[in-house]
CSV table of C-alpha atoms in Angstrom, one decimal:
chain,number,residue,atom,x,y,z
A,1247,MET,CA,0.1,-0.1,-0.1
A,1248,ASP,CA,1.5,3.4,-1.0
A,1249,ILE,CA,1.8,6.1,1.7
A,1250,LYS,CA,1.9,9.9,0.8
A,1251,PHE,CA,3.6,12.3,3.0
A,1252,ASN,CA,3.2,16.0,3.0
A,1253,SER,CA,6.2,16.9,5.1
A,1254,VAL,CA,9.4,15.6,6.6
A,1255,ALA,CA,7.4,15.5,10.0
A,1256,ASP,CA,4.9,13.3,8.6
A,1257,LEU,CA,7.6,11.0,7.5
A,1258,LEU,CA,9.3,11.0,10.9
A,1259,GLN,CA,6.1,10.0,12.5
A,1260,THR,CA,5.3,7.1,10.4
A,1261,ASN,CA,7.2,3.7,10.7
A,1262,ILE,CA,8.0,2.5,7.2
A,1263,CYS,CA,10.2,0.0,6.0
A,1264,ARG,CA,13.5,1.2,4.0
A,1265,CYS,CA,13.2,-1.9,1.9
A,1266,CYS,CA,9.8,-2.1,0.7
A,1267,LEU,CA,8.4,1.4,1.8
A,1268,ARG,CA,5.3,-0.2,3.3
A,1269,ASN,CA,3.7,0.7,6.7
A,1270,ILE,CA,2.2,-2.7,7.7
A,1271,PRO,CA,1.0,-3.7,11.0
A,1272,CYS,CA,4.1,-5.7,12.2
A,1273,TYR,CA,7.4,-5.2,14.4
A,1274,TYR,CA,9.8,-3.0,13.2
A,1275,LYS,CA,13.4,-2.9,13.8
A,1276,ASN,CA,16.0,-0.1,13.6
A,1277,ILE,CA,18.1,-1.2,10.6
A,1278,SER,CA,21.3,0.2,11.9
A,1279,GLU,CA,21.1,-1.5,15.3
A,1280,GLU,CA,22.5,-5.0,16.2
A,1281,TYR,CA,20.1,-7.8,17.0
A,1282,TYR,CA,20.4,-11.5,18.3
A,1283,SER,CA,18.7,-14.0,16.2
A,1284,SER,CA,19.1,-17.9,16.6
A,1285,GLY,CA,22.1,-17.1,19.0
A,1286,THR,CA,23.8,-14.8,16.1
A,1287,LYS,CA,24.1,-11.1,16.3
A,1288,ARG,CA,22.9,-9.5,13.2
A,1289,ASN,CA,23.0,-6.1,11.6
A,1290,TYR,CA,20.6,-5.7,8.6
A,1291,GLU,CA,22.4,-2.7,7.2
A,1292,GLU,CA,25.7,-4.6,7.1
A,1293,MET,CA,24.0,-7.7,5.8
A,1294,LEU,CA,22.5,-5.6,2.9
A,1295,LEU,CA,26.1,-4.2,2.1
A,1296,ASN,CA,27.7,-7.6,2.4
A,1297,THR,CA,25.2,-9.6,0.5
A,1298,PHE,CA,23.9,-7.1,-2.2
A,1299,ASN,CA,26.4,-4.3,-2.1
A,1300,ILE,CA,23.5,-1.9,-1.3
A,1301,GLN,CA,24.0,1.1,0.8
A,1302,PHE,CA,21.2,3.4,1.9
A,1303,SER,CA,21.5,7.1,1.7
A,1304,GLN,CA,22.1,8.9,4.9
A,1305,TYR,CA,19.9,11.8,6.1
A,1306,ASP,CA,21.1,13.5,9.1
A,1307,VAL,CA,17.6,14.8,10.3
A,1308,GLU,CA,16.6,15.1,14.0
A,1309,GLY,CA,14.5,12.0,14.9
A,1310,TYR,CA,15.0,10.3,11.7
A,1311,LEU,CA,15.5,6.3,11.9
A,1312,SER,CA,15.6,3.8,9.2
A,1313,TYR,CA,13.3,0.8,9.9
A,1314,ILE,CA,12.9,-2.6,8.4
A,1315,CYS,CA,9.9,-4.8,8.6
A,1316,GLU,CA,9.7,-8.6,9.6
A,1317,GLU,CA,8.9,-9.8,6.0
A,1318,CYS,CA,12.1,-7.9,4.6
A,1319,SER,CA,14.4,-8.9,7.6
A,1320,ALA,CA,13.6,-12.7,6.8
A,1321,LYS,CA,14.6,-12.3,3.2
A,1322,ILE,CA,17.7,-10.6,4.1
A,1323,ARG,CA,18.5,-13.3,6.5
A,1324,GLU,CA,17.6,-16.2,4.0
A,1325,ALA,CA,19.9,-14.3,1.1
A,1326,SER,CA,22.6,-13.8,3.5
A,1327,ALA,CA,22.7,-17.6,4.6
A,1328,PHE,CA,22.4,-18.6,0.9
A,1329,LYS,CA,25.5,-16.5,0.3
A,1330,ASP,CA,27.5,-17.9,3.1
A,1331,MET,CA,26.5,-21.5,1.8
A,1332,VAL,CA,27.8,-20.9,-1.6
A,1333,LEU,CA,30.9,-19.2,-0.5
A,1334,ASN,CA,31.7,-22.2,1.9
A,1335,SER,CA,31.0,-24.6,-0.8
A,1336,GLU,CA,33.2,-22.7,-3.2
A,1337,GLU,CA,36.1,-22.7,-0.7
A,1338,ARG,CA,35.7,-26.6,-0.2
A,1339,PHE,CA,35.6,-27.0,-3.8
A,1340,ALA,CA,38.6,-25.0,-4.5
A,1341,LYS,CA,40.6,-27.1,-1.8
A,1342,LEU,CA,39.4,-30.4,-3.5
A,1343,MET,CA,40.7,-29.2,-6.8
A,1344,ASP,CA,44.0,-28.1,-5.4
A,1345,ARG,CA,44.4,-31.4,-3.6
A,1346,LEU,CA,43.7,-33.2,-6.9
A,1347,GLN,CA,45.9,-31.1,-9.1
A,1348,TYR,CA,49.0,-30.8,-6.9
A,1349,GLY,CA,48.4,-33.9,-5.0
A,1350,ASN,CA,48.7,-36.4,-7.9
A,1351,SER,CA,52.4,-35.7,-8.6
A,1352,GLU,CA,53.2,-36.1,-5.0
A,1353,ILE,CA,51.0,-39.4,-5.0
A,1354,GLN,CA,53.1,-40.7,-8.0
A,1355,ALA,CA,56.6,-39.7,-6.4
A,1356,GLU,CA,55.6,-41.5,-3.3
A,1357,ASN,CA,54.5,-44.7,-5.3
A,1358,GLU,CA,57.9,-44.7,-7.1
A,1359,VAL,CA,59.7,-44.4,-3.8
A,1360,LYS,CA,57.8,-47.4,-2.4
A,1361,VAL,CA,58.4,-49.5,-5.5
A,1362,GLU,CA,62.1,-48.8,-5.1
A,1363,HIS,CA,61.9,-49.9,-1.5
A,1364,ILE,CA,60.1,-53.0,-2.5
A,1365,LYS,CA,62.8,-53.9,-4.9
A,1366,SER,CA,65.3,-53.3,-2.4
A,1367,GLU,CA,63.6,-55.2,0.2
A,1368,SER,CA,63.5,-58.1,-2.2
A,1369,SER,CA,67.0,-58.2,-3.2
A,1370,ALA,CA,68.1,-57.6,0.4
A,1371,ALA,CA,66.0,-60.4,1.6
A,1372,THR,CA,67.4,-62.8,-0.9
A,1373,ASP,CA,70.8,-61.7,0.2
A,1374,PHE,CA,69.9,-62.1,3.8
A,1375,CYS,CA,68.3,-65.6,3.5
A,1376,ASP,CA,71.3,-67.8,2.6
A,1377,ASP,CA,71.5,-71.3,3.9
A,1378,SER,CA,74.2,-70.2,6.5
A,1379,MET,CA,71.5,-68.1,8.6
A,1380,ASP,CA,69.0,-69.6,11.0
A,1381,ASP,CA,65.5,-68.4,11.5
A,1382,ASN,CA,66.4,-65.8,14.4
A,1383,GLU,CA,68.9,-64.0,12.1
A,1384,ILE,CA,66.6,-63.8,9.2
A,1385,LEU,CA,63.8,-62.4,11.4
A,1386,ALA,CA,66.2,-59.8,13.0
A,1387,ASN,CA,67.3,-58.6,9.5
A,1388,ILE,CA,63.7,-58.2,8.3
A,1389,LYS,CA,63.0,-55.9,11.4
A,1390,LEU,CA,66.1,-53.9,10.7
A,1391,GLU,CA,65.1,-53.4,7.0
A,1392,LEU,CA,61.5,-52.2,7.9
A,1393,THR,CA,62.7,-49.9,10.6
A,1394,GLN,CA,65.0,-48.3,7.8
A,1395,ASN,CA,61.9,-47.9,5.3
A,1396,GLY,CA,59.9,-46.5,7.9
A,1397,ASP,CA,62.6,-43.7,8.6
A,1398,LEU,CA,62.8,-43.1,4.7
A,1399,GLU,CA,59.0,-42.9,4.3
A,1400,SER,CA,58.9,-40.3,7.2
A,1401,GLU,CA,61.7,-38.3,5.6
A,1402,VAL,CA,59.6,-38.0,2.3
A,1403,ASN,CA,56.7,-37.0,4.0
A,1404,LYS,CA,58.7,-34.2,5.8
A,1405,ASN,CA,60.0,-33.2,2.3
A,1406,ASN,CA,56.5,-33.0,1.0
A,1407,HIS,CA,55.2,-30.9,4.0
A,1408,ASP,CA,58.1,-28.5,3.7
A,1409,ARG,CA,57.5,-28.1,0.1
A,1410,LYS,CA,53.8,-27.1,0.8
A,1411,LEU,CA,54.8,-24.6,3.3
A,1412,LYS,CA,57.2,-22.9,0.8
A,1413,LEU,CA,54.4,-22.9,-1.7
A,1414,ARG,CA,52.1,-21.1,0.9
A,1415,LYS,CA,54.6,-18.8,1.9
A,1416,LYS,CA,55.2,-17.7,-1.6
A,1417,SER,CA,51.7,-17.1,-2.4
A,1418,ARG,CA,51.3,-15.3,0.8
A,1419,LEU,CA,54.3,-13.1,0.1
A,1420,LYS,CA,52.6,-12.3,-3.3
A,1421,SER,CA,49.4,-11.2,-1.9
A,1422,GLU,CA,51.3,-8.8,0.7
A,1423,ILE,CA,53.3,-7.2,-2.2
A,1424,GLY,CA,50.1,-6.8,-4.2
A,1425,LYS,CA,48.3,-5.2,-1.1
A,1426,ASP,CA,51.1,-2.7,-0.6
A,1427,GLN,CA,51.7,-2.0,-4.2
A,1428,LYS,CA,47.9,-1.3,-5.2
A,1429,ASP,CA,47.5,0.1,-8.7
A,1430,TRP,CA,45.6,3.3,-8.0
A,1431,THR,CA,45.2,4.4,-11.5
A,1432,LYS,CA,43.1,1.1,-12.2
A,1433,ILE,CA,41.2,1.7,-8.8
A,1434,ALA,CA,40.3,5.3,-9.9
A,1435,GLU,CA,39.1,4.3,-13.2
A,1436,ARG,CA,37.0,1.7,-11.9
A,1437,ARG,CA,35.6,3.1,-8.5
A,1438,GLY,CA,36.5,6.9,-8.8
A,1439,ASN,CA,38.5,8.9,-6.5
A,1440,GLY,CA,36.8,7.9,-3.4
A,1441,PRO,CA,39.0,5.0,-2.3
A,1442,ILE,CA,42.2,7.2,-2.9
A,1443,LEU,CA,40.9,10.1,-0.7
A,1444,ARG,CA,40.0,7.6,1.8
A,1445,GLU,CA,43.5,6.1,1.8
A,1446,ASN,CA,45.0,9.3,2.1
A,1447,SER,CA,42.6,10.2,5.1
A,1448,LEU,CA,43.4,7.1,6.8
A,1449,LYS,CA,47.2,7.6,6.7
A,1450,LEU,CA,46.9,11.0,8.3
A,1451,LEU,CA,44.7,9.5,10.9
A,1452,ALA,CA,46.9,6.8,11.6
A,1453,ASN,CA,50.3,8.7,11.9
A,1454,SER,CA,49.0,11.8,13.8
A,1455,THR,CA,46.8,13.0,16.9
A,1456,ILE,CA,44.0,13.8,14.6
A,1457,PHE,CA,40.5,12.5,15.8
A,1458,VAL,CA,37.2,12.5,14.0
A,1459,PHE,CA,33.8,13.6,15.2
A,1460,GLN,CA,30.4,14.4,14.3
A,1461,TRP,CA,28.0,17.5,14.8
A,1462,ASN,CA,24.4,16.4,15.1
A,1463,LYS,CA,21.4,17.8,17.0
A,1464,SER,CA,23.5,20.8,18.3
A,1465,ARG,CA,26.1,18.3,19.9
A,1466,TYR,CA,29.5,17.1,19.5
A,1467,ARG,CA,29.3,13.4,19.0
A,1468,CYS,CA,31.4,10.3,18.6
A,1469,PHE,CA,32.0,9.7,14.8
A,1470,CYS,CA,31.5,5.9,15.2
A,1471,CYS,CA,28.7,5.4,18.0
A,1472,LYS,CA,27.2,9.0,18.0
A,1473,GLU,CA,27.6,9.3,21.8
A,1474,PRO,CA,27.1,12.9,22.7
A,1475,PHE,CA,29.9,14.9,24.6
A,1476,SER,CA,29.7,18.4,26.2
A,1477,ASP,CA,33.4,19.1,25.9
A,1478,VAL,CA,36.0,17.9,23.1
A,1479,LYS,CA,38.6,16.6,25.8
A,1480,SER,CA,36.2,13.7,26.8
A,1481,LEU,CA,35.3,13.1,23.1
A,1482,ARG,CA,38.8,12.8,22.3
A,1483,GLU,CA,39.6,10.4,25.0
A,1484,HIS,CA,36.5,8.1,24.1
A,1485,THR,CA,37.5,8.1,20.3
A,1486,THR,CA,40.9,7.0,21.1
A,1487,THR,CA,40.0,4.3,23.8
A,1488,LYS,CA,36.8,2.8,22.2
A,1489,HIS,CA,37.5,2.9,18.6
A,1490,ASN,CA,40.2,2.0,16.2
A,1491,LEU,CA,41.2,2.9,12.9
A,1492,LYS,CA,39.4,-0.2,11.2
A,1493,SER,CA,36.0,0.9,12.7
A,1494,ILE,CA,36.6,4.4,11.4
A,1495,GLU,CA,37.4,3.1,8.0
A,1496,LYS,CA,34.2,1.2,8.0
A,1497,LYS,CA,32.3,4.0,8.9
A,1498,ILE,CA,33.7,6.3,6.0
A,1499,ILE,CA,32.9,3.4,3.6
A,1500,ASN,CA,29.4,3.1,5.0
A,1501,GLN,CA,28.6,6.8,4.6
A,1502,GLN,CA,30.1,6.6,1.0
A,1503,ASN,CA,33.2,8.5,1.3
A,1504,ARG,CA,31.6,11.7,2.4
A,1505,LEU,CA,33.8,14.6,4.1
A,1506,VAL,CA,34.7,14.0,7.7
A,1507,LYS,CA,35.1,16.6,10.5
A,1508,VAL,CA,38.3,16.3,12.3
A,1509,GLU,CA,39.7,18.2,15.4
A,1510,ILE,CA,43.4,19.4,15.0
A,1511,SER,CA,43.9,21.5,18.3
A,1512,GLU,CA,46.6,19.1,19.3
A,1513,LEU,CA,48.2,18.2,16.3
A,1514,LYS,CA,51.3,16.1,16.4
A,1515,CYS,CA,53.1,13.4,14.4
A,1516,ASN,CA,52.7,10.0,16.2
A,1517,LEU,CA,56.0,8.8,14.8
A,1518,CYS,CA,58.3,11.5,16.1
A,1519,SER,CA,55.9,13.6,18.4
A,1520,GLN,CA,56.8,16.6,16.4
A,1521,ASN,CA,54.1,19.5,16.6
A,1522,GLN,CA,52.4,20.4,13.3
A,1523,GLN,CA,50.5,23.4,12.4
A,1524,ASN,CA,47.9,22.2,9.8
A,1525,LEU,CA,47.1,19.1,7.8
A,1526,GLU,CA,49.1,20.2,4.9
A,1527,ILE,CA,52.3,20.7,6.9
A,1528,LEU,CA,51.5,17.2,8.4
A,1529,ARG,CA,51.1,15.5,5.2
A,1530,ASP,CA,54.6,17.1,3.8
A,1531,HIS,CA,56.4,16.1,7.2
A,1532,LEU,CA,55.1,12.3,6.7
A,1533,ILE,CA,56.4,12.4,3.2
A,1534,GLU,CA,59.8,13.9,3.8
A,1535,SER,CA,60.7,12.6,7.2
A,1536,HIS,CA,58.9,9.2,7.3
A,1537,LYS,CA,58.7,8.5,3.4
A,1538,ILE,CA,55.1,7.7,3.8
A,1539,GLN,CA,53.5,7.9,0.1
A,1540,PHE,CA,50.0,9.8,-0.8
A,1541,GLU,CA,48.7,9.1,-4.1
A,1542,SER,CA,47.4,12.9,-4.2
A,1543,LYS,CA,47.3,15.9,-2.1
A,1544,GLU,CA,43.3,15.8,-1.4
A,1545,ASP,CA,41.6,13.8,1.3
A,1546,LEU,CA,38.2,13.6,3.0
A,1547,LEU,CA,39.2,15.5,6.2
A,1548,VAL,CA,37.6,19.0,7.1
A,1549,PRO,CA,39.7,20.6,9.9
A,1550,PHE,CA,38.4,22.3,13.1
A,1551,LYS,CA,40.0,23.8,16.2
A,1552,ILE,CA,37.3,23.6,18.8
A,1553,ASN,CA,38.3,26.1,21.6
A,1554,ASP,CA,37.2,29.3,23.0
A,1555,ASN,CA,38.1,31.2,19.7
A,1556,LEU,CA,36.5,29.5,17.1
A,1557,ALA,CA,38.0,30.2,13.6
A,1558,CYS,CA,38.1,28.7,10.2
A,1559,GLN,CA,41.2,26.8,9.7
A,1560,ILE,CA,41.4,28.0,6.0
A,1561,CYS,CA,40.4,31.8,5.9
A,1562,SER,CA,40.8,32.7,9.6
A,1563,GLU,CA,37.3,34.2,9.9
A,1564,LYS,CA,35.9,33.9,13.6
A,1565,PHE,CA,32.5,32.7,14.8
A,1566,SER,CA,30.8,32.8,18.0
A,1567,VAL,CA,29.2,29.3,17.9
A,1568,PHE,CA,30.3,26.1,16.2
A,1569,ARG,CA,26.9,25.9,14.2
A,1570,LEU,CA,28.0,29.0,12.2
A,1571,LEU,CA,31.4,27.9,11.7
A,1572,ASN,CA,30.1,24.6,10.4
A,1573,ILE,CA,27.7,26.5,7.8
A,1574,HIS,CA,30.5,28.7,6.8
A,1575,MET,CA,32.9,25.6,5.9
A,1576,ASN,CA,30.5,25.1,2.8
A,1577,ARG,CA,32.5,27.8,1.1
A,1578,HIS,CA,35.6,25.8,1.2
A,1579,PHE,CA,34.6,22.3,0.6
A,1580,GLN,CA,31.9,22.5,-2.1
A,1581,LYS,CA,31.7,18.9,-3.0
A,1582,GLN,CA,27.9,18.6,-3.5
A,1583,VAL,CA,26.2,20.9,-6.1
A,1584,CYS,CA,22.5,21.7,-6.5
A,1585,HIS,CA,21.5,20.7,-10.1
A,1586,ILE,CA,18.7,23.5,-9.8
A,1587,CYS,CA,20.6,26.5,-9.1
A,1588,GLY,CA,24.3,25.8,-9.0
A,1589,ALA,CA,24.8,26.3,-5.2
A,1590,ALA,CA,27.5,24.0,-3.8
A,1591,PHE,CA,27.7,22.4,-0.2
A,1592,SER,CA,30.1,20.4,1.7
A,1593,ASN,CA,27.9,17.3,2.2
A,1594,LEU,CA,24.6,15.9,1.2
A,1595,VAL,CA,22.8,16.9,4.5
A,1596,PHE,CA,23.3,20.6,3.6
A,1597,LEU,CA,22.5,20.1,0.0
A,1598,ASN,CA,19.2,18.3,1.0
A,1599,LEU,CA,18.2,21.1,3.3
A,1600,HIS,CA,18.9,23.5,0.7
A,1601,LYS,CA,16.7,21.7,-1.9
A,1602,THR,CA,13.9,21.4,0.8
A,1603,ARG,CA,14.0,25.1,1.8
A,1604,TYR,CA,14.3,26.7,-1.8
A,1605,HIS,CA,13.4,24.3,-4.4
A,1606,LYS,CA,10.5,22.0,-3.1
A,1607,PRO,CA,7.2,22.8,-4.6
A,1608,LEU,CA,4.9,24.7,-2.2
A,1609,LYS,CA,1.3,23.5,-2.5
A,1610,CYS,CA,-1.6,23.5,-0.2
A,1611,HIS,CA,-2.9,20.1,-0.4
A,1612,LEU,CA,-6.4,21.2,1.1
A,1613,CYS,CA,-7.2,23.9,-1.3
A,1614,ASP,CA,-4.7,23.2,-4.3
A,1615,LEU,CA,-3.3,26.5,-4.2
A,1616,ASN,CA,0.5,27.1,-5.2
A,1617,PHE,CA,2.8,29.5,-3.3
A,1618,ASN,CA,6.1,31.4,-4.2
A,1619,ASN,CA,7.8,31.1,-0.9
A,1620,LYS,CA,7.6,29.5,2.6
A,1621,ILE,CA,6.4,32.9,4.2
A,1622,GLU,CA,3.2,32.9,1.8
A,1623,LYS,CA,2.5,29.1,2.5
A,1624,LYS,CA,2.8,29.7,6.2
A,1625,ASN,CA,0.7,32.8,6.3
A,1626,HIS,CA,-1.9,30.9,4.3
A,1627,ASP,CA,-2.0,27.9,6.6
A,1628,ILE,CA,-2.3,30.3,9.5
A,1629,LEU,CA,-5.2,32.5,8.2
A,1630,VAL,CA,-7.2,30.2,6.2
A,1631,HIS,CA,-6.8,26.8,7.7
A,1632,ASN,CA,-5.9,27.9,11.5
A,1633,VAL,CA,-2.6,26.0,11.6
A,1634,LYS,CA,-0.5,26.6,14.8
A,1635,PHE,CA,3.3,26.6,14.2
A,1636,GLU,CA,5.7,25.8,17.1
A,1637,ARG,CA,9.2,27.3,16.9
A,1638,LYS,CA,11.9,24.5,16.6
A,1639,LEU,CA,14.1,24.6,19.8
A,1640,ARG,CA,17.3,24.1,17.9
A,1641,PHE,CA,19.8,25.5,20.6
A,1642,PRO,CA,20.1,23.0,23.9
A,1643,CYS,CA,22.0,24.3,27.0
A,1644,PRO,CA,25.0,22.0,27.6
A,1645,TYR,CA,24.5,22.0,31.4
A,1646,CYS,CA,20.8,21.2,31.5
A,1647,ASN,CA,17.8,19.9,29.6
A,1648,GLU,CA,16.4,23.4,28.3
A,1649,ARG,CA,16.3,24.3,24.8
A,1650,PHE,CA,15.9,27.4,23.0
A,1651,TYR,CA,14.6,28.7,19.6
A,1652,GLN,CA,17.3,31.6,19.3
A,1653,GLU,CA,20.8,31.7,20.2
A,1654,ASN,CA,20.8,35.0,22.0
A,1655,ILE,CA,18.0,33.5,24.6
A,1656,ARG,CA,20.4,30.4,25.2
A,1657,VAL,CA,23.3,32.9,26.1
A,1658,GLN,CA,21.1,35.0,28.3
A,1659,HIS,CA,20.1,31.6,30.0
A,1660,LEU,CA,23.5,30.7,30.5
A,1661,VAL,CA,24.4,34.0,32.1
A,1662,GLU,CA,21.5,34.0,34.4
A,1663,LYS,CA,21.1,30.4,35.5
A,1664,HIS,CA,24.7,28.9,35.2
A,1665,GLY,CA,26.8,32.0,36.1
A,1666,LEU,CA,28.8,32.2,32.8
A,1667,LYS,CA,30.2,35.5,32.1
A,1668,ARG,CA,28.0,37.8,29.9
A,1669,PRO,CA,29.5,38.2,26.3
A,1670,GLU,CA,29.7,41.5,24.8
A,1671,TYR,CA,30.1,42.1,21.0
A,1672,ARG,CA,30.6,45.8,20.5
A,1673,CYS,CA,29.6,47.5,17.2
A,1674,SER,CA,32.8,48.8,15.5
A,1675,ILE,CA,31.0,52.1,14.9
A,1676,CYS,CA,28.8,53.2,17.6
A,1677,SER,CA,30.3,50.7,20.3
A,1678,LYS,CA,26.7,49.5,21.4
A,1679,ALA,CA,27.2,46.0,22.9
A,1680,PHE,CA,25.4,42.8,22.0
A,1681,ILE,CA,25.2,39.4,23.6
A,1682,THR,CA,25.9,37.5,20.4
A,1683,LYS,CA,27.9,38.2,17.4
A,1684,SER,CA,24.9,37.6,15.0
A,1685,LEU,CA,22.9,40.4,16.8
A,1686,CYS,CA,25.9,42.7,16.4
A,1687,ASN,CA,26.3,41.9,12.8
A,1688,ASN,CA,22.6,42.5,12.1
A,1689,HIS,CA,22.8,45.8,13.9
A,1690,LEU,CA,26.0,46.7,11.8
A,1691,LYS,CA,24.2,45.9,8.5
A,1692,THR,CA,20.6,47.5,9.2
A,1693,VAL,CA,21.7,50.5,11.1
A,1694,HIS,CA,25.1,51.8,9.7
A,1695,LEU,CA,25.7,49.9,6.5
A,1696,LYS,CA,22.1,49.8,5.5
A,1697,GLU,CA,22.5,46.7,3.3
A,1698,LYS,CA,19.2,45.9,1.5
A,1699,HIS,CA,19.4,43.1,-1.1
A,1700,HIS,CA,15.6,41.8,-1.0
A,1701,GLU,CA,13.5,43.8,-3.6
A,1702,CYS,CA,9.6,44.1,-3.5
A,1703,GLU,CA,8.3,42.8,-6.8
A,1704,ILE,CA,5.6,45.6,-6.9
A,1705,CYS,CA,7.3,48.8,-6.0
A,1706,HIS,CA,10.9,47.5,-6.4
A,1707,ASN,CA,11.9,49.0,-3.1
A,1708,PHE,CA,14.8,47.1,-1.3
A,1709,PHE,CA,14.6,45.7,2.2
A,1710,TYR,CA,17.1,43.9,4.7
A,1711,THR,CA,15.3,40.6,5.0
A,1712,LYS,CA,12.7,38.5,3.2
A,1713,SER,CA,10.2,38.9,6.3
A,1714,SER,CA,10.6,42.7,6.0
A,1715,VAL,CA,9.5,42.2,2.3
A,1716,ALA,CA,6.5,40.0,3.4
A,1717,ARG,CA,5.4,42.6,6.2
A,1718,HIS,CA,5.7,45.5,3.3
A,1719,MET,CA,3.5,43.3,0.8
A,1720,VAL,CA,0.3,44.2,2.8
A,1721,THR,CA,0.6,47.9,1.8
A,1722,HIS,CA,0.0,46.8,-1.6
A,1723,THR,CA,-2.6,44.0,-1.0
A,1724,GLY,CA,-4.6,46.1,1.4
A,1725,GLU,CA,-5.1,43.0,3.4
A,1726,LYS,CA,-5.9,43.6,7.1
A,1727,ASN,CA,-5.8,40.3,8.7
A,1728,TYR,CA,-5.2,41.4,12.4
A,1729,SER,CA,-7.7,42.7,14.6
A,1730,CYS,CA,-7.7,44.4,18.0
A,1731,ALA,CA,-9.3,42.2,20.8
A,1732,MET,CA,-10.5,45.5,22.4
A,1733,CYS,CA,-12.1,47.6,19.8
A,1734,ASN,CA,-12.0,45.3,16.9
A,1735,ASN,CA,-10.0,47.8,14.5
A,1736,PRO,CA,-8.3,45.9,11.7
A,1737,PHE,CA,-4.5,46.1,11.0
A,1738,ALA,CA,-2.2,45.1,8.2
A,1739,SER,CA,0.4,43.7,10.5
A,1740,LYS,CA,1.5,42.6,13.9
A,1741,ASP,CA,3.7,45.5,14.3
A,1742,SER,CA,1.0,48.1,13.6
A,1743,LEU,CA,-1.5,45.9,15.9
A,1744,ARG,CA,1.3,46.2,18.8
A,1745,ARG,CA,1.6,49.9,18.3
A,1746,HIS,CA,-2.2,50.5,18.6
A,1747,MET,CA,-2.4,48.4,21.7
A,1748,ARG,CA,0.4,50.2,23.1
A,1749,ARG,CA,-0.7,53.7,22.3
A,1750,THR,CA,-4.4,53.4,22.6
A,1751,HIS,CA,-4.9,50.8,25.3
A,1752,GLY,CA,-1.7,51.2,27.1
A,1753,VAL,CA,-1.1,47.4,26.8
A,1754,HIS,CA,2.7,46.6,26.6
């Protein structure tokens, strides 16, 4: 049964199977978690990758989980078991062929040795069994001959065993040489630059104090297990003790060689403990001092220094919060390009958010109307359909469970409730102080620089923000959708209604 969704929120509230996209009344499992089935630990996401080479797209959206239904999980288990059976049979068949192909010559050689032994035994027996010997002497000679034959046979078996060991050692040596000397040109032609970038990244991670991390739901998180941390020191200790390079490589492969955030505040070479300034200098140091080869100068690592003074490690621009710095990095790492407008982003998450915000068709499914932007659609939902919108609490407090919809409100909370020093960002022109850098920048642009880049389509006046244009549009449409609760006078905007309440009725 097909299911239609009107928004991401509708999708998040519905359990659908990522394999069959059905919402059927059955037990669902998180496809990324591990489960025990018949005494065996299973991970359906890994089973899909290992059995069919299928990798689900990752969507870093708050509250989003990938599920799998019972019917599909049973099919995956059956397919995985069938693949294991085929691989096991192939291994057994190869061993049988090797034994038949290479064992025939050994069997023939052993038979020839045994024939020679039999001939020598018969001749020796005729020599020993002359008329001058009694029965006891003849038996003693036969025992001696049998003992000598047994020693000779064990020596032949030992030589065959040594020959097999040499063959195995030679084949293992060839495989190791091939592993170290990969033909990256052929790999790039077949699979693209992803494996090369991953290999370069792993060499940097293995030979330095770099550690990887994630930024998800306004928290620093472990790259491998997504455990949240309030400070980077604890996150670094957790990463170095709980996860190894193999698990990091596996995670990078699973997310299809996307860019990886790394923390480089304490950047040192693991081989000689020498301090390094940045990733480029570290790479040159590993090449010159330790003869480590890199196939190219590119990798998947996006460098950050998480400290009191957050700054971009490429252009040195400073930021008050990590969220803004993270968005800023799209300027330097433009890996994902929007095919509609050409805007570039560092990863698929930002690209998908961009498409949702700017290129998603805005249509009211109740009255079949189309809208040019989200503001018009939102105003329509509020006025016509009486929809109530709640502000997203995107800014969590690192010390308690409180969340806030604006950064400046969170900072005010930290000052008043947790005793942090009140930050002051002063305007460079009038010295007016603000609690966040964004408020200070907005003040500078609107009051002093008077930057206006948003144009009204009717009168062609320019405004600072899109919301200002939306508020201005009522002067052309004549709509008065806000009324005073005391005197019922209509007003075109909330601002004009507030001014009326304050001046006429004394309500603040």
